[in-house]
């Protein structure tokens, strides 16, 4: 019997693992500049946390959670997203008493039992940011600006920002009635089975349905923005004005309600059209009632999460793991000398590998070629005796024999002359 991985769960090898590390490094740099600090929360939480925050009527809670009882029979769930856990940690730690605004980021694996396809995994990774404690539209604009800055730093700028406003609970109530009235006027058999139920229990979810029949119907549905109260309208107009003044483009998307129930006012998604059907690379919005709903203080919040697998699909076209040198050593003595030389070159900041096992010259040259390195360093018994090394540029074919003690200088000079 072979042991296989679970469907929808991936092993991440290079170059993908390098791309993931690169994304996290860029995120840390950009977020630190905006005052965000890292919070690491557990992968497991009590199920009830997700049911209450994400909402009973959502696909995530109804169909996608990995839920199981622990040894005492308590229901636990592998986190399907980071926000709920961050809110639980924020409340439990009493952070609200210590700072008026908290800026927290989290990265790591999330779990949703969805049908796997390109860009959709059952274990996937998010980079997640939350700004807690400010009701100001400046906070919404700051988060969106930071998200786009992060993507830009990664070299991803061919994306579209979709944005909408759900309004507050009061204006959403009048919208819900209008939407229900509109949907009830349609023949029920045009809507999917789920939406016939949602129409009565949580009509906003119908706007989010991906079934073509439902999409055709909601295309003409009343618009949320037309039901925003004056305060919500001013809030949203300010967010949009700040984005425009920063030179950030957006598209108003009247059906953008997002798949999770905790949102109010601003909601947004960043979409790429170069990665297929699973096109949303990031999503987020404001969730002012959530902390209170979970038993915490009445603190507002706004945040987003990026899907790392989807960003990696875009980046895999540009980012390559690159070795600068591959050292081949022919016998026992030259291998030990070569090992010391490899460490010295790495100490000098260069990236490289060497062969550990014995093999013929041709086989070793093949290994060097396959490694993708630009330079092959050759160390045979003669070179070892003289403490020399042959450095061959595998692109141009040029080769020179230099003293081992000068190899670092030689390679650094070569790199600079090619810049
Ligand atoms: P979400 O839209 O459910 O929002 O997920 C955010 C991003 O995670 C998506 O845009 C997508 O890139 C990625 N993603 C989601 N599901 C999968 C999957 N099965 N496979 C691969 N990638 C996936 C949230 O999770 C909210 N907690 C975001 C947020 C933070 N809102 C406020 N703060």
Short mmCIF file of C-alpha atoms and ligand atoms in Angstrom, two decimals:
data_model
loop_
_atom_site.label_atom_id
_atom_site.label_comp_id
_atom_site.label_asym_id
_atom_site.label_seq_id
_atom_site.Cartn_x
_atom_site.Cartn_y
_atom_site.Cartn_z
CA UNK A 1 0.00 0.00 0.00
CA UNK A 2 1.40 3.41 -0.90
CA UNK A 3 0.88 6.40 1.32
CA UNK A 4 -0.40 9.38 -0.60
CA UNK A 5 -1.20 12.92 0.31
CA UNK A 6 -4.80 13.99 0.91
CA UNK A 7 -6.68 15.33 -2.11
CA UNK A 8 -6.43 19.12 -2.25
CA UNK A 9 -3.41 19.20 0.08
CA UNK A 10 -0.05 19.96 -1.58
CA UNK A 11 3.65 19.53 -0.90
CA UNK A 12 5.27 22.79 -1.88
CA UNK A 13 8.67 22.27 -3.52
CA UNK A 14 10.97 24.85 -5.12
CA UNK A 15 10.45 27.03 -7.05
CA UNK A 16 7.00 27.43 -5.39
CA UNK A 17 8.42 27.30 -1.85
CA UNK A 18 10.93 30.03 -2.82
CA UNK A 19 8.07 32.11 -4.17
CA UNK A 20 6.13 31.66 -0.92
CA UNK A 21 9.15 32.78 1.14
CA UNK A 22 9.66 35.75 -1.17
CA UNK A 23 5.98 36.77 -0.80
CA UNK A 24 6.19 36.56 2.98
CA UNK A 25 9.40 38.62 3.04
CA UNK A 26 7.90 41.34 0.86
CA UNK A 27 4.70 41.31 2.96
CA UNK A 28 6.67 41.70 6.20
CA UNK A 29 8.61 44.66 4.77
CA UNK A 30 5.55 46.48 3.40
CA UNK A 31 3.35 45.79 6.45
CA UNK A 32 6.06 46.83 8.93
CA UNK A 33 6.30 50.16 7.11
CA UNK A 34 2.57 50.65 7.81
CA UNK A 35 2.88 49.72 11.49
CA UNK A 36 1.54 46.15 11.30
CA UNK A 37 2.84 43.50 13.71
CA UNK A 38 2.61 39.75 13.39
CA UNK A 39 0.12 37.61 15.30
CA UNK A 40 0.26 33.81 15.00
CA UNK A 41 -2.96 32.11 15.94
CA UNK A 42 -3.73 28.37 16.28
CA UNK A 43 -4.89 26.29 13.33
CA UNK A 44 -7.66 24.76 15.45
CA UNK A 45 -10.48 26.68 17.13
CA UNK A 46 -13.82 25.71 18.64
CA UNK A 47 -16.30 25.27 15.76
CA UNK A 48 -18.73 27.70 17.32
CA UNK A 49 -16.29 30.61 16.69
CA UNK A 50 -16.52 30.15 12.92
CA UNK A 51 -20.27 29.46 12.95
CA UNK A 52 -20.93 32.73 14.79
CA UNK A 53 -18.49 34.93 12.87
CA UNK A 54 -18.56 33.64 9.28
CA UNK A 55 -22.32 32.92 9.50
CA UNK A 56 -24.48 29.77 9.49
CA UNK A 57 -25.84 30.46 6.01
CA UNK A 58 -22.47 30.71 4.25
CA UNK A 59 -20.99 28.00 2.03
CA UNK A 60 -17.88 27.99 4.20
CA UNK A 61 -19.83 27.00 7.33
CA UNK A 62 -22.44 24.82 5.63
CA UNK A 63 -20.24 22.81 3.29
CA UNK A 64 -16.55 23.50 3.63
CA UNK A 65 -15.31 23.21 7.20
CA UNK A 66 -13.11 20.40 8.48
CA UNK A 67 -14.90 19.75 11.76
CA UNK A 68 -14.39 16.87 14.19
CA UNK A 69 -14.82 16.14 17.89
CA UNK A 70 -11.77 16.10 20.18
CA UNK A 71 -11.25 13.36 22.78
CA UNK A 72 -13.78 15.03 25.08
CA UNK A 73 -16.38 15.30 22.34
CA UNK A 74 -16.02 19.08 21.84
CA UNK A 75 -16.35 20.18 18.23
CA UNK A 76 -13.17 21.67 16.74
CA UNK A 77 -12.59 23.12 13.26
CA UNK A 78 -9.44 23.65 11.21
CA UNK A 79 -9.48 27.37 10.50
CA UNK A 80 -11.09 28.13 7.10
CA UNK A 81 -9.85 31.74 7.35
CA UNK A 82 -7.82 33.86 9.76
CA UNK A 83 -10.14 36.72 10.75
CA UNK A 84 -12.27 34.83 13.29
CA UNK A 85 -9.20 33.51 15.15
CA UNK A 86 -7.59 36.96 15.16
CA UNK A 87 -10.79 38.42 16.68
CA UNK A 88 -10.87 35.69 19.33
CA UNK A 89 -7.21 36.37 20.22
CA UNK A 90 -7.82 40.13 20.28
CA UNK A 91 -10.73 39.76 22.69
CA UNK A 92 -9.06 37.11 24.88
CA UNK A 93 -5.80 39.06 25.24
CA UNK A 94 -7.56 42.32 26.16
CA UNK A 95 -5.56 44.15 23.49
CA UNK A 96 -8.35 46.71 23.15
CA UNK A 97 -7.51 48.01 26.66
CA UNK A 98 -3.87 48.57 25.76
CA UNK A 99 -4.02 50.25 22.36
CA UNK A 100 -6.67 52.26 20.56
CA UNK A 101 -5.80 50.95 17.10
CA UNK A 102 -4.25 47.51 16.53
CA UNK A 103 -2.71 46.52 13.22
CA UNK A 104 -2.15 42.78 13.00
CA UNK A 105 -1.04 40.45 10.23
CA UNK A 106 -1.10 36.67 10.09
CA UNK A 107 0.15 34.18 7.52
CA UNK A 108 -0.31 30.46 7.24
CA UNK A 109 -2.45 27.56 6.09
CA UNK A 110 -6.27 27.64 5.98
CA UNK A 111 -8.58 24.70 5.25
CA UNK A 112 -11.76 24.54 3.19
CA UNK A 113 -13.33 21.38 1.80
CA UNK A 114 -13.99 22.77 -1.68
CA UNK A 115 -13.70 21.01 -5.04
CA UNK A 116 -10.00 21.32 -5.90
CA UNK A 117 -9.04 22.96 -9.18
CA UNK A 118 -6.35 25.32 -10.44
CA UNK A 119 -5.97 28.02 -7.76
CA UNK A 120 -8.36 26.26 -5.36
CA UNK A 121 -6.97 23.93 -2.72
CA UNK A 122 -8.37 22.33 0.42
CA UNK A 123 -5.27 23.45 2.32
CA UNK A 124 -4.26 26.87 1.04
CA UNK A 125 -2.28 29.78 2.48
CA UNK A 126 -3.30 33.32 3.23
CA UNK A 127 -1.52 36.53 4.11
CA UNK A 128 -4.08 38.28 6.29
CA UNK A 129 -4.21 41.83 7.70
CA UNK A 130 -6.62 43.35 10.19
CA UNK A 131 -6.84 46.95 11.43
CA UNK A 132 -8.93 47.10 14.62
CA UNK A 133 -10.19 50.16 16.45
CA UNK A 134 -10.92 52.72 13.75
CA UNK A 135 -14.22 53.58 12.15
CA UNK A 136 -12.59 56.10 9.84
CA UNK A 137 -12.71 55.66 6.05
CA UNK A 138 -8.98 56.42 6.24
CA UNK A 139 -8.51 52.91 7.67
CA UNK A 140 -10.40 51.30 4.75
CA UNK A 141 -8.33 53.28 2.25
CA UNK A 142 -5.11 52.50 4.12
CA UNK A 143 -5.74 48.75 3.99
CA UNK A 144 -6.61 48.78 0.30
CA UNK A 145 -3.61 51.00 -0.43
CA UNK A 146 -1.34 48.64 1.53
CA UNK A 147 -2.71 45.60 -0.31
CA UNK A 148 -2.06 47.20 -3.70
CA UNK A 149 1.39 48.38 -2.57
CA UNK A 150 2.22 44.80 -1.53
CA UNK A 151 1.08 43.43 -4.89
CA UNK A 152 3.01 46.15 -6.71
CA UNK A 153 6.20 45.30 -4.76
CA UNK A 154 5.75 41.72 -5.92
CA UNK A 155 5.57 43.00 -9.49
CA UNK A 156 1.84 42.27 -9.74
CA UNK A 157 0.03 45.28 -11.14
CA UNK A 158 -2.12 43.75 -13.84
CA UNK A 159 -5.07 43.32 -11.45
CA UNK A 160 -8.45 44.98 -10.95
CA UNK A 161 -9.81 46.24 -7.64
CA UNK A 162 -13.56 45.56 -7.31
CA UNK A 163 -15.33 47.51 -4.59
CA UNK A 164 -18.80 47.90 -3.13
CA UNK A 165 -20.51 49.06 0.07
CA UNK A 166 -22.90 46.80 1.98
CA UNK A 167 -24.01 49.65 4.23
CA UNK A 168 -24.63 49.26 7.96
CA UNK A 169 -27.11 46.78 9.46
CA UNK A 170 -29.93 49.34 9.28
CA UNK A 171 -29.57 50.20 5.61
CA UNK A 172 -28.88 46.56 4.77
CA UNK A 173 -32.22 45.62 6.33
CA UNK A 174 -34.16 47.80 3.92
CA UNK A 175 -32.03 46.51 1.05
CA UNK A 176 -32.73 42.89 2.06
CA UNK A 177 -36.48 43.49 1.86
CA UNK A 178 -36.14 45.11 -1.57
CA UNK A 179 -33.96 42.26 -2.82
CA UNK A 180 -36.35 39.63 -1.44
CA UNK A 181 -39.25 41.33 -3.15
CA UNK A 182 -37.30 41.39 -6.43
CA UNK A 183 -36.28 37.70 -6.12
CA UNK A 184 -39.76 36.52 -5.17
CA UNK A 185 -41.02 38.15 -8.35
CA UNK A 186 -38.82 35.78 -10.37
CA UNK A 187 -39.88 32.23 -11.07
CA UNK A 188 -38.24 30.08 -8.43
CA UNK A 189 -37.08 27.45 -10.92
CA UNK A 190 -34.62 29.94 -12.44
CA UNK A 191 -32.71 30.08 -9.15
CA UNK A 192 -30.58 27.17 -7.93
CA UNK A 193 -31.86 25.03 -5.06
CA UNK A 194 -29.54 26.76 -2.54
CA UNK A 195 -30.68 30.22 -3.61
CA UNK A 196 -34.38 29.34 -3.29
CA UNK A 197 -33.59 28.71 0.39
CA UNK A 198 -31.15 31.65 0.72
CA UNK A 199 -33.75 34.01 -0.75
CA UNK A 200 -35.71 33.61 2.50
CA UNK A 201 -32.91 33.04 5.05
CA UNK A 202 -30.08 35.29 3.81
CA UNK A 203 -30.94 36.91 0.46
CA UNK A 204 -27.59 38.73 0.11
CA UNK A 205 -25.96 35.34 -0.44
CA UNK A 206 -27.94 35.02 -3.70
CA UNK A 207 -25.87 37.91 -5.12
CA UNK A 208 -22.76 35.83 -4.44
CA UNK A 209 -23.95 32.62 -6.16
CA UNK A 210 -21.77 31.44 -9.05
CA UNK A 211 -24.57 29.52 -10.88
CA UNK A 212 -25.30 31.10 -14.26
CA UNK A 213 -29.11 31.10 -13.76
CA UNK A 214 -28.75 32.99 -10.47
CA UNK A 215 -26.20 35.39 -11.95
CA UNK A 216 -28.59 36.21 -14.81
CA UNK A 217 -31.30 37.09 -12.31
CA UNK A 218 -29.11 39.14 -9.96
CA UNK A 219 -27.63 41.18 -12.83
CA UNK A 220 -30.81 43.33 -12.75
CA UNK A 221 -31.33 43.22 -8.96
CA UNK A 222 -31.63 46.42 -6.90
CA UNK A 223 -28.23 47.91 -6.00
CA UNK A 224 -26.89 48.01 -2.45
CA UNK A 225 -25.45 51.51 -2.94
CA UNK A 226 -28.93 52.89 -3.63
CA UNK A 227 -29.97 51.74 -0.14
CA UNK A 228 -26.94 53.08 1.78
CA UNK A 229 -27.95 55.58 4.51
CA UNK A 230 -26.35 59.07 4.37
CA UNK A 231 -23.57 58.12 6.85
CA UNK A 232 -22.68 54.96 4.96
CA UNK A 233 -22.77 56.84 1.67
CA UNK A 234 -20.40 59.54 2.99
CA UNK A 235 -18.08 56.87 4.38
CA UNK A 236 -17.91 55.05 1.04
CA UNK A 237 -17.53 58.22 -1.03
CA UNK A 238 -14.59 59.22 1.19
CA UNK A 239 -12.92 55.82 0.67
CA UNK A 240 -13.35 56.13 -3.09
CA UNK A 241 -12.06 59.73 -3.10
CA UNK A 242 -8.94 58.73 -1.13
CA UNK A 243 -8.27 55.90 -3.59
CA UNK A 244 -8.65 58.26 -6.55
CA UNK A 245 -6.36 60.82 -4.94
CA UNK A 246 -3.73 58.09 -4.49
CA UNK A 247 -4.11 57.27 -8.19
CA UNK A 248 -5.59 53.83 -7.48
CA UNK A 249 -8.15 52.56 -9.98
CA UNK A 250 -11.24 50.64 -8.97
CA UNK A 251 -14.40 49.20 -10.46
CA UNK A 252 -17.71 49.47 -8.63
CA UNK A 253 -19.19 45.97 -8.39
CA UNK A 254 -22.81 46.02 -7.27
CA UNK A 255 -22.96 42.28 -6.58
CA UNK A 256 -19.81 42.13 -4.47
CA UNK A 257 -21.14 40.98 -1.08
CA UNK A 258 -18.30 38.50 -0.32
CA UNK A 259 -18.83 34.95 0.88
CA UNK A 260 -18.67 35.64 4.63
CA UNK A 261 -21.44 37.20 6.72
CA UNK A 262 -19.48 39.54 8.98
CA UNK A 263 -18.98 42.39 6.52
CA UNK A 264 -20.58 45.83 6.58
CA UNK A 265 -19.88 48.99 4.56
CA UNK A 266 -16.78 48.67 2.36
CA UNK A 267 -16.12 45.30 0.68
CA UNK A 268 -13.47 44.68 -1.97
CA UNK A 269 -11.73 42.02 -4.03
CA UNK A 270 -8.65 42.09 -6.21
CA UNK A 271 -9.01 40.04 -9.35
CA UNK A 272 -6.45 38.85 -11.90
CA UNK A 273 -7.42 37.72 -15.37
CA UNK A 274 -4.27 35.68 -15.95
CA UNK A 275 -4.89 32.68 -13.64
CA UNK A 276 -8.17 31.14 -14.82
CA UNK A 277 -11.52 30.72 -13.10
CA UNK A 278 -10.31 31.20 -9.51
CA UNK A 279 -9.42 34.79 -10.22
CA UNK A 280 -9.76 36.52 -6.81
CA UNK A 281 -6.25 36.93 -5.42
CA UNK A 282 -7.39 38.92 -2.38
CA UNK A 283 -10.58 39.95 -0.64
CA UNK A 284 -11.64 41.89 2.38
CA UNK A 285 -13.73 44.63 3.89
CA UNK A 286 -15.08 46.26 7.01
CA UNK A 287 -16.70 44.24 9.83
CA UNK A 288 -17.73 46.72 12.53
CA UNK A 289 -20.09 44.49 14.57
CA UNK A 290 -17.97 41.35 14.64
CA UNK A 291 -15.91 41.81 17.80
CA UNK A 292 -19.04 42.73 19.77
CA UNK A 293 -20.93 39.77 18.31
CA UNK A 294 -18.17 37.49 19.61
CA UNK A 295 -18.53 38.89 23.14
CA UNK A 296 -15.81 41.55 22.95
CA UNK A 297 -15.92 45.36 23.15
CA UNK A 298 -17.68 47.36 20.44
CA UNK A 299 -14.53 47.85 18.34
CA UNK A 300 -14.74 48.31 14.57
CA UNK A 301 -12.41 46.59 12.12
CA UNK A 302 -11.35 46.33 8.51
CA UNK A 303 -9.05 43.81 6.84
CA UNK A 304 -8.17 41.63 3.89
CA UNK A 305 -6.54 38.33 3.00
CA UNK A 306 -4.50 37.35 -0.07
CA UNK A 307 -4.44 33.79 -1.40
CA UNK A 308 -0.79 32.81 -1.64
CA UNK A 309 -1.35 29.94 -4.12
CA UNK A 310 -3.10 32.33 -6.50
CA UNK A 311 -0.40 35.00 -6.20
CA UNK A 312 2.21 32.27 -6.74
CA UNK A 313 0.48 31.26 -9.99
CA UNK A 314 1.06 34.80 -11.26
CA UNK A 315 4.61 34.97 -9.91
CA UNK A 316 5.72 31.54 -11.15
CA UNK A 317 6.08 33.09 -14.60
CA UNK A 318 8.74 35.51 -13.36
CA UNK A 319 10.53 34.09 -10.32
CA UNK A 320 13.18 31.36 -10.64
CA UNK A 321 15.36 29.78 -7.97
CA UNK A 322 18.89 30.67 -9.17
CA UNK A 323 22.20 29.12 -8.14
CA UNK A 324 25.25 31.19 -9.01
CA UNK A 325 27.78 28.36 -8.91
CA UNK A 326 27.96 24.58 -8.87
CA UNK A 327 31.28 23.15 -7.69
CA UNK A 328 32.38 19.76 -8.97
CA UNK A 329 35.19 17.93 -7.19
CA UNK A 330 36.72 14.77 -8.58
CA UNK A 331 38.29 12.84 -5.69
CA UNK A 332 38.39 12.65 -1.90
CA UNK A 333 41.04 15.42 -1.41
CA UNK A 334 39.50 17.84 -3.88
CA UNK A 335 36.04 17.20 -2.42
CA UNK A 336 37.14 18.26 1.07
CA UNK A 337 38.94 21.32 -0.32
CA UNK A 338 35.89 22.03 -2.48
CA UNK A 339 33.60 21.76 0.53
CA UNK A 340 35.67 24.41 2.38
CA UNK A 341 35.72 26.63 -0.72
CA UNK A 342 31.92 26.27 -1.10
CA UNK A 343 31.43 27.48 2.49
CA UNK A 344 33.78 30.45 1.92
CA UNK A 345 31.87 31.51 -1.19
CA UNK A 346 28.57 31.20 0.67
CA UNK A 347 30.06 33.25 3.55
CA UNK A 348 30.75 35.88 0.90
CA UNK A 349 27.06 35.96 -0.01
CA UNK A 350 27.10 33.73 -3.10
CA UNK A 351 24.55 30.97 -3.70
CA UNK A 352 25.91 27.60 -4.69
CA UNK A 353 26.06 23.84 -4.30
CA UNK A 354 28.60 21.04 -4.82
CA UNK A 355 28.61 17.32 -5.49
CA UNK A 356 28.98 15.09 -2.42
CA UNK A 357 29.36 11.78 -4.20
CA UNK A 358 31.96 10.42 -6.59
CA UNK A 359 31.17 10.38 -10.28
CA UNK A 360 32.89 10.71 -13.67
CA UNK A 361 33.76 14.17 -15.05
CA UNK A 362 31.04 14.02 -17.71
CA UNK A 363 28.37 13.04 -15.19
CA UNK A 364 29.44 15.84 -12.85
CA UNK A 365 29.38 18.41 -15.67
CA UNK A 366 25.86 17.22 -16.49
CA UNK A 367 24.86 17.76 -12.85
CA UNK A 368 26.31 21.30 -12.98
CA UNK A 369 24.38 22.03 -16.17
CA UNK A 370 21.12 20.68 -14.70
CA UNK A 371 21.52 22.77 -11.53
CA UNK A 372 20.87 25.92 -13.56
CA UNK A 373 24.00 27.59 -12.10
CA UNK A 374 25.76 30.17 -14.21
CA UNK A 375 29.30 29.17 -13.15
CA UNK A 376 30.81 25.72 -12.77
CA UNK A 377 33.83 25.49 -10.44
CA UNK A 378 36.03 22.50 -11.30
CA UNK A 379 38.43 20.99 -8.78
CA UNK A 380 40.48 17.94 -9.83
CA UNK A 381 43.55 16.42 -8.17
CA UNK A 382 45.90 18.85 -10.03
CA UNK A 383 43.99 21.96 -8.97
CA UNK A 384 43.75 20.61 -5.40
CA UNK A 385 47.52 20.16 -5.28
CA UNK A 386 48.09 23.77 -6.44
CA UNK A 387 45.14 25.16 -4.36
CA UNK A 388 43.62 26.44 -7.58
CA UNK A 389 40.13 26.12 -9.06
CA UNK A 390 38.88 26.34 -12.64
CA UNK A 391 35.94 28.70 -13.03
CA UNK A 392 33.83 28.14 -16.13
CA UNK A 393 31.04 30.47 -17.26
CA UNK A 394 28.43 27.98 -18.48
CA UNK A 395 26.67 30.62 -20.56
CA UNK A 396 29.65 32.08 -22.50
CA UNK A 397 31.98 29.05 -22.20
CA UNK A 398 34.85 31.27 -20.96
CA UNK A 399 37.03 29.53 -18.35
CA UNK A 400 39.98 30.51 -16.16
CA UNK A 401 42.13 28.81 -13.53
CA UNK A 402 42.45 31.01 -10.41
CA UNK A 403 43.90 30.50 -6.89
CA UNK A 404 41.14 29.29 -4.54
CA UNK A 405 41.78 32.23 -2.23
CA UNK A 406 40.86 34.62 -5.10
CA UNK A 407 37.74 32.74 -6.24
CA UNK A 408 35.29 34.92 -4.27
CA UNK A 409 36.81 38.16 -5.60
CA UNK A 410 36.84 36.74 -9.14
CA UNK A 411 33.16 35.77 -9.03
CA UNK A 412 32.08 39.07 -7.45
CA UNK A 413 33.93 40.97 -10.20
CA UNK A 414 32.31 38.79 -12.84
CA UNK A 415 28.83 39.43 -11.45
CA UNK A 416 29.40 43.20 -11.37
CA UNK A 417 30.79 43.33 -14.89
CA UNK A 418 27.60 41.56 -16.09
CA UNK A 419 25.23 43.94 -14.25
P1 LIG B 1 -11.86 35.11 1.34
O1 LIG B 1 -12.31 35.92 0.17
O2 LIG B 1 -12.70 33.96 1.73
O3 LIG B 1 -11.72 36.12 2.55
O4 LIG B 1 -10.39 34.59 1.09
C1 LIG B 1 -9.36 35.49 0.76
C2 LIG B 1 -8.52 34.94 -0.37
O5 LIG B 1 -8.05 33.62 -0.04
C3 LIG B 1 -9.27 34.73 -1.67
O6 LIG B 1 -9.33 35.93 -2.42
C4 LIG B 1 -8.40 33.70 -2.37
O7 LIG B 1 -7.31 34.34 -3.01
C5 LIG B 1 -7.89 32.87 -1.23
N1 LIG B 1 -8.64 31.59 -1.13
C6 LIG B 1 -9.83 31.38 -0.57
N2 LIG B 1 -10.20 30.09 -0.67
C7 LIG B 1 -9.20 29.47 -1.31
C8 LIG B 1 -8.95 28.12 -1.72
N3 LIG B 1 -9.82 27.13 -1.46
N4 LIG B 1 -7.79 27.84 -2.37
C9 LIG B 1 -6.90 28.81 -2.63
N5 LIG B 1 -7.07 30.10 -2.26
C10 LIG B 1 -8.19 30.43 -1.61
C11 LIG B 1 -11.31 35.75 3.81
O8 LIG B 1 -10.85 34.68 4.08
C12 LIG B 1 -11.43 36.87 4.81
N6 LIG B 1 -11.05 36.35 6.13
C13 LIG B 1 -10.57 38.06 4.42
C14 LIG B 1 -10.63 39.17 5.40
C15 LIG B 1 -9.71 39.50 6.32
N7 LIG B 1 -11.64 40.01 5.54
C16 LIG B 1 -11.37 40.86 6.52
N8 LIG B 1 -10.20 40.54 7.01
#
